N, CA, C and O atoms as a GROMACS GRO file, in nm:
protein
  440
    1MET      N    1   1.830   0.097  -1.243
    1MET     CA    2   1.727   0.121  -1.142
    1MET      C    3   1.691   0.269  -1.143
    1MET      O    4   1.775   0.357  -1.166
    2ALA      N    5   1.564   0.293  -1.118
    2ALA     CA    6   1.516   0.430  -1.107
    2ALA      C    7   1.432   0.441  -0.980
    2ALA      O    8   1.355   0.352  -0.947
    3ARG      N    9   1.450   0.552  -0.911
    3ARG     CA   10   1.370   0.577  -0.790
    3ARG      C   11   1.242   0.647  -0.833
    3ARG      O   12   1.245   0.760  -0.882
    4VAL      N   13   1.130   0.580  -0.815
    4VAL     CA   14   1.001   0.634  -0.857
    4VAL      C   15   0.898   0.616  -0.745
    4VAL      O   16   0.916   0.535  -0.654
    5GLN      N   17   0.792   0.693  -0.754
    5GLN     CA   18   0.681   0.674  -0.662
    5GLN      C   19   0.594   0.560  -0.715
    5GLN      O   20   0.595   0.530  -0.835
    6LEU      N   21   0.521   0.496  -0.626
    6LEU     CA   22   0.431   0.389  -0.669
    6LEU      C   23   0.327   0.440  -0.769
    6LEU      O   24   0.273   0.361  -0.846
    7PHE      N   25   0.299   0.571  -0.769
    7PHE     CA   26   0.211   0.630  -0.870
    7PHE      C   27   0.248   0.584  -1.011
    7PHE      O   28   0.161   0.562  -1.095
    8ASP      N   29   0.378   0.569  -1.035
    8ASP     CA   30   0.428   0.537  -1.168
    8ASP      C   31   0.409   0.391  -1.208
    8ASP      O   32   0.419   0.357  -1.326
    9VAL      N   33   0.381   0.304  -1.111
    9VAL     CA   34   0.374   0.162  -1.142
    9VAL      C   35   0.247   0.093  -1.093
    9VAL      O   36   0.227  -0.025  -1.119
   10ALA      N   37   0.161   0.168  -1.023
   10ALA     CA   38   0.043   0.105  -0.963
   10ALA      C   39  -0.069   0.206  -0.945
   10ALA      O   40  -0.050   0.328  -0.954
   11ILE      N   41  -0.187   0.152  -0.918
   11ILE     CA   42  -0.300   0.232  -0.873
   11ILE      C   43  -0.340   0.175  -0.737
   11ILE      O   44  -0.299   0.065  -0.702
   12ALA      N   45  -0.420   0.250  -0.661
   12ALA     CA   46  -0.455   0.202  -0.528
   12ALA      C   47  -0.594   0.252  -0.486
   12ALA      O   48  -0.646   0.350  -0.541
   13ARG      N   49  -0.650   0.184  -0.390
   13ARG     CA   50  -0.780   0.220  -0.332
   13ARG      C   51  -0.777   0.182  -0.185
   13ARG      O   52  -0.714   0.083  -0.148
   14SER      N   53  -0.844   0.261  -0.102
   14SER     CA   54  -0.842   0.230   0.041
   14SER      C   55  -0.976   0.262   0.106
   14SER      O   56  -1.060   0.331   0.049
   15GLY      N   57  -0.992   0.209   0.226
   15GLY     CA   58  -1.112   0.233   0.305
   15GLY      C   59  -1.092   0.178   0.444
   15GLY      O   60  -0.986   0.127   0.478
   16ASP      N   61  -1.198   0.190   0.524
   16ASP     CA   62  -1.185   0.147   0.663
   16ASP      C   63  -1.231   0.003   0.682
   16ASP      O   64  -1.318  -0.047   0.612
   17LYS      N   65  -1.171  -0.060   0.779
   17LYS     CA   66  -1.208  -0.192   0.827
   17LYS      C   67  -1.204  -0.185   0.979
   17LYS      O   68  -1.108  -0.231   1.042
   18GLY      N   69  -1.309  -0.127   1.038
   18GLY     CA   70  -1.310  -0.106   1.182
   18GLY      C   71  -1.207  -0.002   1.221
   18GLY      O   72  -1.212   0.111   1.173
   19ASP      N   73  -1.114  -0.040   1.307
   19ASP     CA   74  -1.008   0.052   1.350
   19ASP      C   75  -0.885   0.044   1.260
   19ASP      O   76  -0.783   0.106   1.288
   20GLY      N   77  -0.895  -0.032   1.154
   20GLY     CA   78  -0.784  -0.044   1.060
   20GLY      C   79  -0.824   0.003   0.923
   20GLY      O   80  -0.943   0.020   0.894
   21SER      N   81  -0.726   0.023   0.838
   21SER     CA   82  -0.756   0.059   0.700
   21SER      C   83  -0.710  -0.053   0.607
   21SER      O   84  -0.621  -0.132   0.638
   22ASN      N   85  -0.775  -0.055   0.494
   22ASN     CA   86  -0.752  -0.155   0.391
   22ASN      C   87  -0.697  -0.080   0.270
   22ASN      O   88  -0.764   0.010   0.218
   23VAL      N   89  -0.578  -0.115   0.224
   23VAL     CA   90  -0.517  -0.048   0.109
   23VAL      C   91  -0.484  -0.154   0.004
   23VAL      O   92  -0.399  -0.240   0.026
   24GLY      N   93  -0.551  -0.146  -0.110
   24GLY     CA   94  -0.524  -0.235  -0.221
   24GLY      C   95  -0.435  -0.167  -0.322
   24GLY      O   96  -0.461  -0.053  -0.362
   25VAL      N   97  -0.329  -0.236  -0.365
   25VAL     CA   98  -0.235  -0.182  -0.462
   25VAL      C   99  -0.238  -0.272  -0.585
   25VAL      O  100  -0.206  -0.391  -0.576
   26LYS      N  101  -0.275  -0.216  -0.700
   26LYS     CA  102  -0.283  -0.292  -0.824
   26LYS      C  103  -0.170  -0.252  -0.917
   26LYS      O  104  -0.160  -0.136  -0.959
   27ALA      N  105  -0.085  -0.348  -0.948
   27ALA     CA  106   0.027  -0.322  -1.038
   27ALA      C  107  -0.024  -0.300  -1.181
   27ALA      O  108  -0.126  -0.355  -1.221
   28ARG      N  109   0.050  -0.218  -1.256
   28ARG     CA  110   0.008  -0.185  -1.392
   28ARG      C  111   0.038  -0.296  -1.493
   28ARG      O  112  -0.023  -0.300  -1.600
   29THR      N  113   0.131  -0.386  -1.460
   29THR     CA  114   0.163  -0.498  -1.550
   29THR      C  115   0.190  -0.623  -1.467
   29THR      O  116   0.216  -0.612  -1.347
   30PRO      N  117   0.184  -0.741  -1.527
   30PRO     CA  118   0.219  -0.863  -1.454
   30PRO      C  119   0.363  -0.861  -1.401
   30PRO      O  120   0.388  -0.908  -1.291
   31ALA      N  121   0.456  -0.807  -1.480
   31ALA     CA  122   0.596  -0.802  -1.434
   31ALA      C  123   0.610  -0.710  -1.314
   31ALA      O  124   0.685  -0.741  -1.221
   32LEU      N  125   0.540  -0.598  -1.315
   32LEU     CA  126   0.544  -0.508  -1.199
   32LEU      C  127   0.479  -0.573  -1.078
   32LEU      O  128   0.524  -0.552  -0.965
   33TYR      N  129   0.375  -0.652  -1.100
   33TYR     CA  130   0.313  -0.723  -0.987
   33TYR      C  131   0.415  -0.816  -0.921
   33TYR      O  132   0.426  -0.820  -0.799
   34GLU      N  133   0.488  -0.891  -1.001
   34GLU     CA  134   0.588  -0.982  -0.945
   34GLU      C  135   0.694  -0.905  -0.868
   34GLU      O  136   0.738  -0.948  -0.762
   35PHE      N  137   0.736  -0.791  -0.923
   35PHE     CA  138   0.834  -0.709  -0.852
   35PHE      C  139   0.778  -0.660  -0.719
   35PHE      O  140   0.844  -0.670  -0.616
   36LEU      N  141   0.656  -0.608  -0.721
   36LEU     CA  142   0.595  -0.558  -0.598
   36LEU      C  143   0.569  -0.671  -0.499
   36LEU      O  144   0.583  -0.652  -0.378
   37ARG      N  145   0.532  -0.787  -0.550
   37ARG     CA  146   0.509  -0.902  -0.461
   37ARG      C  147   0.636  -0.936  -0.382
   37ARG      O  148   0.629  -0.975  -0.266
   38GLU      N  149   0.750  -0.921  -0.447
   38GLU     CA  150   0.878  -0.949  -0.381
   38GLU      C  151   0.927  -0.835  -0.292
   38GLU      O  152   0.995  -0.858  -0.193
   39ASN      N  153   0.893  -0.712  -0.328
   39ASN     CA  154   0.956  -0.596  -0.263
   39ASN      C  155   0.865  -0.509  -0.178
   39ASN      O  156   0.913  -0.439  -0.089
   40LEU      N  157   0.736  -0.510  -0.204
   40LEU     CA  158   0.643  -0.430  -0.124
   40LEU      C  159   0.592  -0.518  -0.010
   40LEU      O  160   0.481  -0.569  -0.013
   41THR      N  161   0.678  -0.533   0.089
   41THR     CA  162   0.653  -0.624   0.200
   41THR      C  163   0.576  -0.554   0.312
   41THR      O  164   0.559  -0.432   0.310
   42THR      N  165   0.530  -0.633   0.407
   42THR     CA  166   0.461  -0.574   0.522
   42THR      C  167   0.556  -0.484   0.601
   42THR      O  168   0.513  -0.382   0.655
   43ALA      N  169   0.683  -0.519   0.608
   43ALA     CA  170   0.780  -0.436   0.680
   43ALA      C  171   0.798  -0.301   0.611
   43ALA      O  172   0.807  -0.198   0.678
   44VAL      N  173   0.804  -0.301   0.478
   44VAL     CA  174   0.818  -0.176   0.402
   44VAL      C  175   0.696  -0.088   0.423
   44VAL      O  176   0.709   0.033   0.445
   45VAL      N  177   0.577  -0.147   0.417
   45VAL     CA  178   0.452  -0.071   0.435
   45VAL      C  179   0.442  -0.020   0.579
   45VAL      O  180   0.403   0.095   0.601
   46LYS      N  181   0.477  -0.102   0.675
   46LYS     CA  182   0.474  -0.061   0.816
   46LYS      C  183   0.565   0.059   0.838
   46LYS      O  184   0.528   0.154   0.907
   47GLU      N  185   0.683   0.056   0.781
   47GLU     CA  186   0.778   0.168   0.795
   47GLU      C  187   0.721   0.294   0.730
   47GLU      O  188   0.733   0.403   0.786
   48HIS      N  189   0.660   0.280   0.614
   48HIS     CA  190   0.603   0.395   0.543
   48HIS      C  191   0.490   0.460   0.623
   48HIS      O  192   0.475   0.582   0.621
   49PHE      N  193   0.411   0.380   0.692
   49PHE     CA  194   0.296   0.430   0.768
   49PHE      C  195   0.323   0.434   0.919
   49PHE      O  196   0.228   0.435   0.998
   50LYS      N  197   0.449   0.438   0.959
   50LYS     CA  198   0.485   0.426   1.101
   50LYS      C  199   0.421   0.533   1.190
   50LYS      O  200   0.403   0.509   1.310
   51GLU      N  201   0.388   0.648   1.136
   51GLU     CA  202   0.332   0.753   1.219
   51GLU      C  203   0.181   0.740   1.239
   51GLU      O  204   0.124   0.810   1.323
   52ILE      N  205   0.116   0.652   1.163
   52ILE     CA  206  -0.029   0.636   1.179
   52ILE      C  207  -0.072   0.493   1.205
   52ILE      O  208  -0.183   0.470   1.254
   53CYS      N  209   0.012   0.396   1.172
   53CYS     CA  210  -0.024   0.255   1.190
   53CYS      C  211   0.045   0.203   1.316
   53CYS      O  212   0.166   0.183   1.320
   54PHE      N  213  -0.036   0.181   1.420
   54PHE     CA  214   0.019   0.139   1.548
   54PHE      C  215   0.003  -0.011   1.574
   54PHE      O  216   0.048  -0.062   1.676
   55GLY      N  217  -0.059  -0.081   1.482
   55GLY     CA  218  -0.074  -0.225   1.492
   55GLY      C  219   0.005  -0.296   1.384
   55GLY      O  220   0.095  -0.240   1.323
   56ASP      N  221  -0.030  -0.420   1.362
   56ASP     CA  222   0.036  -0.500   1.260
   56ASP      C  223  -0.011  -0.460   1.120
   56ASP      O  224  -0.115  -0.398   1.103
   57VAL      N  225   0.070  -0.496   1.022
   57VAL     CA  226   0.032  -0.485   0.882
   57VAL      C  227   0.022  -0.627   0.828
   57VAL      O  228   0.117  -0.705   0.840
   58LYS      N  229  -0.091  -0.659   0.768
   58LYS     CA  230  -0.110  -0.790   0.705
   58LYS      C  231  -0.121  -0.770   0.556
   58LYS      O  232  -0.172  -0.668   0.509
   59ARG      N  233  -0.073  -0.868   0.479
   59ARG     CA  234  -0.079  -0.860   0.333
   59ARG      C  235  -0.146  -0.983   0.276
   59ARG      O  236  -0.121  -1.096   0.319
   60TYR      N  237  -0.233  -0.959   0.179
   60TYR     CA  238  -0.300  -1.066   0.107
   60TYR      C  239  -0.269  -1.048  -0.041
   60TYR      O  240  -0.275  -0.937  -0.094
   61GLU      N  241  -0.236  -1.158  -0.107
   61GLU     CA  242  -0.201  -1.154  -0.250
   61GLU      C  243  -0.319  -1.201  -0.333
   61GLU      O  244  -0.382  -1.302  -0.302
   62LEU      N  245  -0.348  -1.127  -0.439
   62LEU     CA  246  -0.452  -1.162  -0.535
   62LEU      C  247  -0.388  -1.162  -0.674
   62LEU      O  248  -0.409  -1.069  -0.751
   63PRO      N  249  -0.311  -1.266  -0.707
   63PRO     CA  250  -0.234  -1.266  -0.832
   63PRO      C  251  -0.320  -1.257  -0.957
   63PRO      O  252  -0.278  -1.201  -1.058
   64ASN      N  253  -0.440  -1.313  -0.953
   64ASN     CA  254  -0.525  -1.308  -1.071
   64ASN      C  255  -0.569  -1.164  -1.103
   64ASN      O  256  -0.607  -1.135  -1.216
   65LEU      N  257  -0.564  -1.076  -1.004
   65LEU     CA  258  -0.598  -0.935  -1.024
   65LEU      C  259  -0.474  -0.845  -1.025
   65LEU      O  260  -0.485  -0.724  -1.047
   66GLN      N  261  -0.357  -0.902  -1.000
   66GLN     CA  262  -0.231  -0.828  -0.987
   66GLN      C  263  -0.241  -0.727  -0.872
   66GLN      O  264  -0.198  -0.612  -0.884
   67VAL      N  265  -0.299  -0.771  -0.760
   67VAL     CA  266  -0.324  -0.683  -0.646
   67VAL      C  267  -0.258  -0.738  -0.519
   67VAL      O  268  -0.258  -0.859  -0.495
   68LEU      N  269  -0.203  -0.648  -0.441
   68LEU     CA  270  -0.159  -0.676  -0.305
   68LEU      C  271  -0.251  -0.595  -0.215
   68LEU      O  272  -0.265  -0.474  -0.232
   69ASN      N  273  -0.313  -0.660  -0.119
   69ASN     CA  274  -0.408  -0.594  -0.030
   69ASN      C  275  -0.348  -0.590   0.110
   69ASN      O  276  -0.312  -0.694   0.166
   70PHE      N  277  -0.337  -0.472   0.166
   70PHE     CA  278  -0.277  -0.455   0.298
   70PHE      C  279  -0.383  -0.410   0.398
   70PHE      O  280  -0.466  -0.324   0.369
   71ILE      N  281  -0.379  -0.469   0.516
   71ILE     CA  282  -0.462  -0.426   0.628
   71ILE      C  283  -0.368  -0.361   0.729
   71ILE      O  284  -0.276  -0.425   0.780
   72LEU      N  285  -0.391  -0.233   0.757
   72LEU     CA  286  -0.312  -0.158   0.854
   72LEU      C  287  -0.394  -0.151   0.983
   72LEU      O  288  -0.482  -0.066   0.997
   73GLU      N  289  -0.362  -0.240   1.076
   73GLU     CA  290  -0.438  -0.246   1.200
   73GLU      C  291  -0.406  -0.127   1.290
   73GLU      O  292  -0.293  -0.078   1.291
   74ASP      N  293  -0.507  -0.083   1.364
   74ASP     CA  294  -0.492   0.029   1.458
   74ASP      C  295  -0.434   0.152   1.388
   74ASP      O  296  -0.334   0.209   1.432
   75SER      N  297  -0.499   0.192   1.279
   75SER     CA  298  -0.451   0.308   1.203
   75SER      C  299  -0.556   0.418   1.191
   75SER      O  300  -0.532   0.520   1.125
   76LEU      N  301  -0.673   0.400   1.253
   76LEU     CA  302  -0.781   0.498   1.237
   76LEU      C  303  -0.829   0.559   1.368
   76LEU      O  304  -0.937   0.616   1.374
   77GLY      N  305  -0.751   0.546   1.472
   77GLY     CA  306  -0.784   0.612   1.598
   77GLY      C  307  -0.916   0.569   1.660
   77GLY      O  308  -0.984   0.649   1.725
   78GLY      N  309  -0.953   0.444   1.640
   78GLY     CA  310  -1.077   0.394   1.698
   78GLY      C  311  -1.182   0.358   1.596
   78GLY      O  312  -1.279   0.289   1.629
   79GLY      N  313  -1.166   0.403   1.475
   79GLY     CA  314  -1.264   0.372   1.371
   79GLY      C  315  -1.356   0.488   1.342
   79GLY      O  316  -1.357   0.587   1.415
   80GLY      N  317  -1.434   0.475   1.236
   80GLY     CA  318  -1.518   0.582   1.184
   80GLY      C  319  -1.607   0.653   1.283
   80GLY      O  320  -1.621   0.775   1.276
   81THR      N  321  -1.667   0.580   1.376
   81THR     CA  322  -1.760   0.644   1.469
   81THR      C  323  -1.698   0.679   1.603
   81THR      O  324  -1.763   0.741   1.687
   82GLU      N  325  -1.573   0.642   1.624
   82GLU     CA  326  -1.510   0.665   1.754
   82GLU      C  327  -1.392   0.759   1.751
   82GLU      O  328  -1.329   0.781   1.855
   83THR      N  329  -1.358   0.816   1.637
   83THR     CA  330  -1.236   0.893   1.625
   83THR      C  331  -1.263   1.038   1.591
   83THR      O  332  -1.368   1.073   1.536
   84LEU      N  333  -1.168   1.122   1.623
   84LEU     CA  334  -1.175   1.263   1.587
   84LEU      C  335  -1.078   1.298   1.475
   84LEU      O  336  -1.065   1.416   1.439
   85ILE      N  337  -1.008   1.198   1.420
   85ILE     CA  338  -0.914   1.227   1.312
   85ILE      C  339  -0.991   1.267   1.186
   85ILE      O  340  -1.107   1.229   1.169
   86MET      N  341  -0.927   1.344   1.100
   86MET     CA  342  -0.993   1.397   0.980
   86MET      C  343  -1.035   1.289   0.882
   86MET      O  344  -1.142   1.298   0.822
   87ASP      N  345  -0.953   1.187   0.864
   87ASP     CA  346  -0.982   1.081   0.766
   87ASP      C  347  -1.024   0.955   0.841
   87ASP      O  348  -0.948   0.858   0.847
   88ALA      N  349  -1.142   0.957   0.896
   88ALA     CA  350  -1.189   0.847   0.982
   88ALA      C  351  -1.207   0.716   0.907
   88ALA      O  352  -1.210   0.610   0.969
   89GLN      N  353  -1.220   0.721   0.775
   89GLN     CA  354  -1.238   0.599   0.696
   89GLN      C  355  -1.111   0.558   0.619
   89GLN      O  356  -1.116   0.463   0.541
   90GLY      N  357  -1.001   0.626   0.639
   90GLY     CA  358  -0.875   0.587   0.576
   90GLY      C  359  -0.873   0.604   0.425
   90GLY      O  360  -0.796   0.537   0.357
   91LYS      N  361  -0.955   0.693   0.372
   91LYS     CA  362  -0.964   0.710   0.227
   91LYS      C  363  -0.836   0.765   0.164
   91LYS      O  364  -0.808   0.736   0.048
   92VAL      N  365  -0.758   0.841   0.239
   92VAL     CA  366  -0.635   0.895   0.181
   92VAL      C  367  -0.515   0.802   0.199
   92VAL      O  368  -0.405   0.834   0.154
   93HIS      N  369  -0.535   0.689   0.264
   93HIS     CA  370  -0.423   0.596   0.282
   93HIS      C  371  -0.374   0.542   0.148
   93HIS      O  372  -0.255   0.511   0.134
   94SER      N  373  -0.463   0.529   0.051
   94SER     CA  374  -0.417   0.483  -0.082
   94SER      C  375  -0.327   0.588  -0.146
   94SER      O  376  -0.225   0.554  -0.206
   95LEU      N  377  -0.363   0.713  -0.133
   95LEU     CA  378  -0.279   0.821  -0.186
   95LEU      C  379  -0.144   0.822  -0.116
   95LEU      O  380  -0.041   0.839  -0.180
   96ALA      N  381  -0.146   0.804   0.016
   96ALA     CA  382  -0.020   0.800   0.091
   96ALA      C  383   0.066   0.684   0.044
   96ALA      O  384   0.188   0.698   0.032
   97MET      N  385   0.004   0.568   0.017
   97MET     CA  386   0.079   0.452  -0.033
   97MET      C  387   0.144   0.486  -0.168
   97MET      O  388   0.260   0.452  -0.191
   98LEU      N  389   0.069   0.551  -0.256
   98LEU     CA  390   0.121   0.581  -0.390
   98LEU      C  391   0.234   0.684  -0.388
   98LEU      O  392   0.308   0.696  -0.485
   99HIS      N  393   0.247   0.757  -0.279
   99HIS     CA  394   0.359   0.850  -0.265
   99HIS      C  395   0.488   0.780  -0.222
   99HIS      O  396   0.595   0.841  -0.226
  100MET      N  397   0.479   0.654  -0.182
  100MET     CA  398   0.598   0.578  -0.142
  100MET      C  399   0.695   0.569  -0.259
  100MET      O  400   0.653   0.547  -0.372
  101GLU      N  401   0.822   0.587  -0.232
  101GLU     CA  402   0.925   0.574  -0.335
  101GLU      C  403   0.993   0.438  -0.324
  101GLU      O  404   1.020   0.388  -0.215
  102MET      N  405   1.020   0.380  -0.441
  102MET     CA  406   1.090   0.252  -0.449
  102MET      C  407   1.188   0.257  -0.564
  102MET      O  408   1.169   0.331  -0.661
  103ASP      N  409   1.293   0.177  -0.554
  103ASP     CA  410   1.386   0.160  -0.665
  103ASP      C  411   1.333   0.048  -0.754
  103ASP      O  412   1.322  -0.066  -0.711
  104ILE      N  413   1.300   0.083  -0.877
  104ILE     CA  414   1.239  -0.011  -0.972
  104ILE      C  415   1.337  -0.033  -1.088
  104ILE      O  416   1.393   0.064  -1.140
  105PRO      N  417   1.358  -0.157  -1.130
  105PRO     CA  418   1.446  -0.182  -1.246
  105PRO      C  419   1.395  -0.109  -1.370
  105PRO      O  420   1.275  -0.106  -1.398
  106ASP      N  421   1.488  -0.050  -1.444
  106ASP     CA  422   1.454   0.028  -1.564
  106ASP      C  423   1.369  -0.051  -1.663
  106ASP      O  424   1.278   0.005  -1.725
  107GLU      N  425   1.399  -0.179  -1.679
  107GLU     CA  426   1.326  -0.259  -1.779
  107GLU      C  427   1.177  -0.274  -1.746
  107GLU      O  428   1.096  -0.300  -1.834
  108LEU      N  429   1.141  -0.256  -1.619
  108LEU     CA  430   1.000  -0.265  -1.581
  108LEU      C  431   0.926  -0.132  -1.604
  108LEU      O  432   0.803  -0.127  -1.599
  109LEU      N  433   1.001  -0.027  -1.629
  109LEU     CA  434   0.941   0.106  -1.648
  109LEU      C  435   0.923   0.141  -1.794
  109LEU      O  436   0.860   0.242  -1.826
  110ALA      N  437   0.976   0.061  -1.882
  110ALA     CA  438   0.969   0.093  -2.027
  110ALA      C  439   0.832   0.070  -2.085
  110ALA      O  440   0.811   0.092  -2.204
   0.00000   0.00000   0.00000
């Protein structure tokens, strides 16, 4: 096992969905997708974003694209037109997700 950031195994994109943000995580390989599907849970994501996500975290699986899509409810301080936070559209939430560290089996990193 190696402790790596998601940067090493995935790419991500994010944006706003009202008062929540949408973070899509695309695994670099099918094997990594299966690993992330098992280990990148809503609880793990909620803990990682605990200081900005005050609502539920929902996850949607898109296996044909090797993507896990997360909705972080109540994470934008009211949404794009109602908030004074710097990132009103949640654009940096994907970067924050990719900074998450996980223990990944060595064979998936080769």
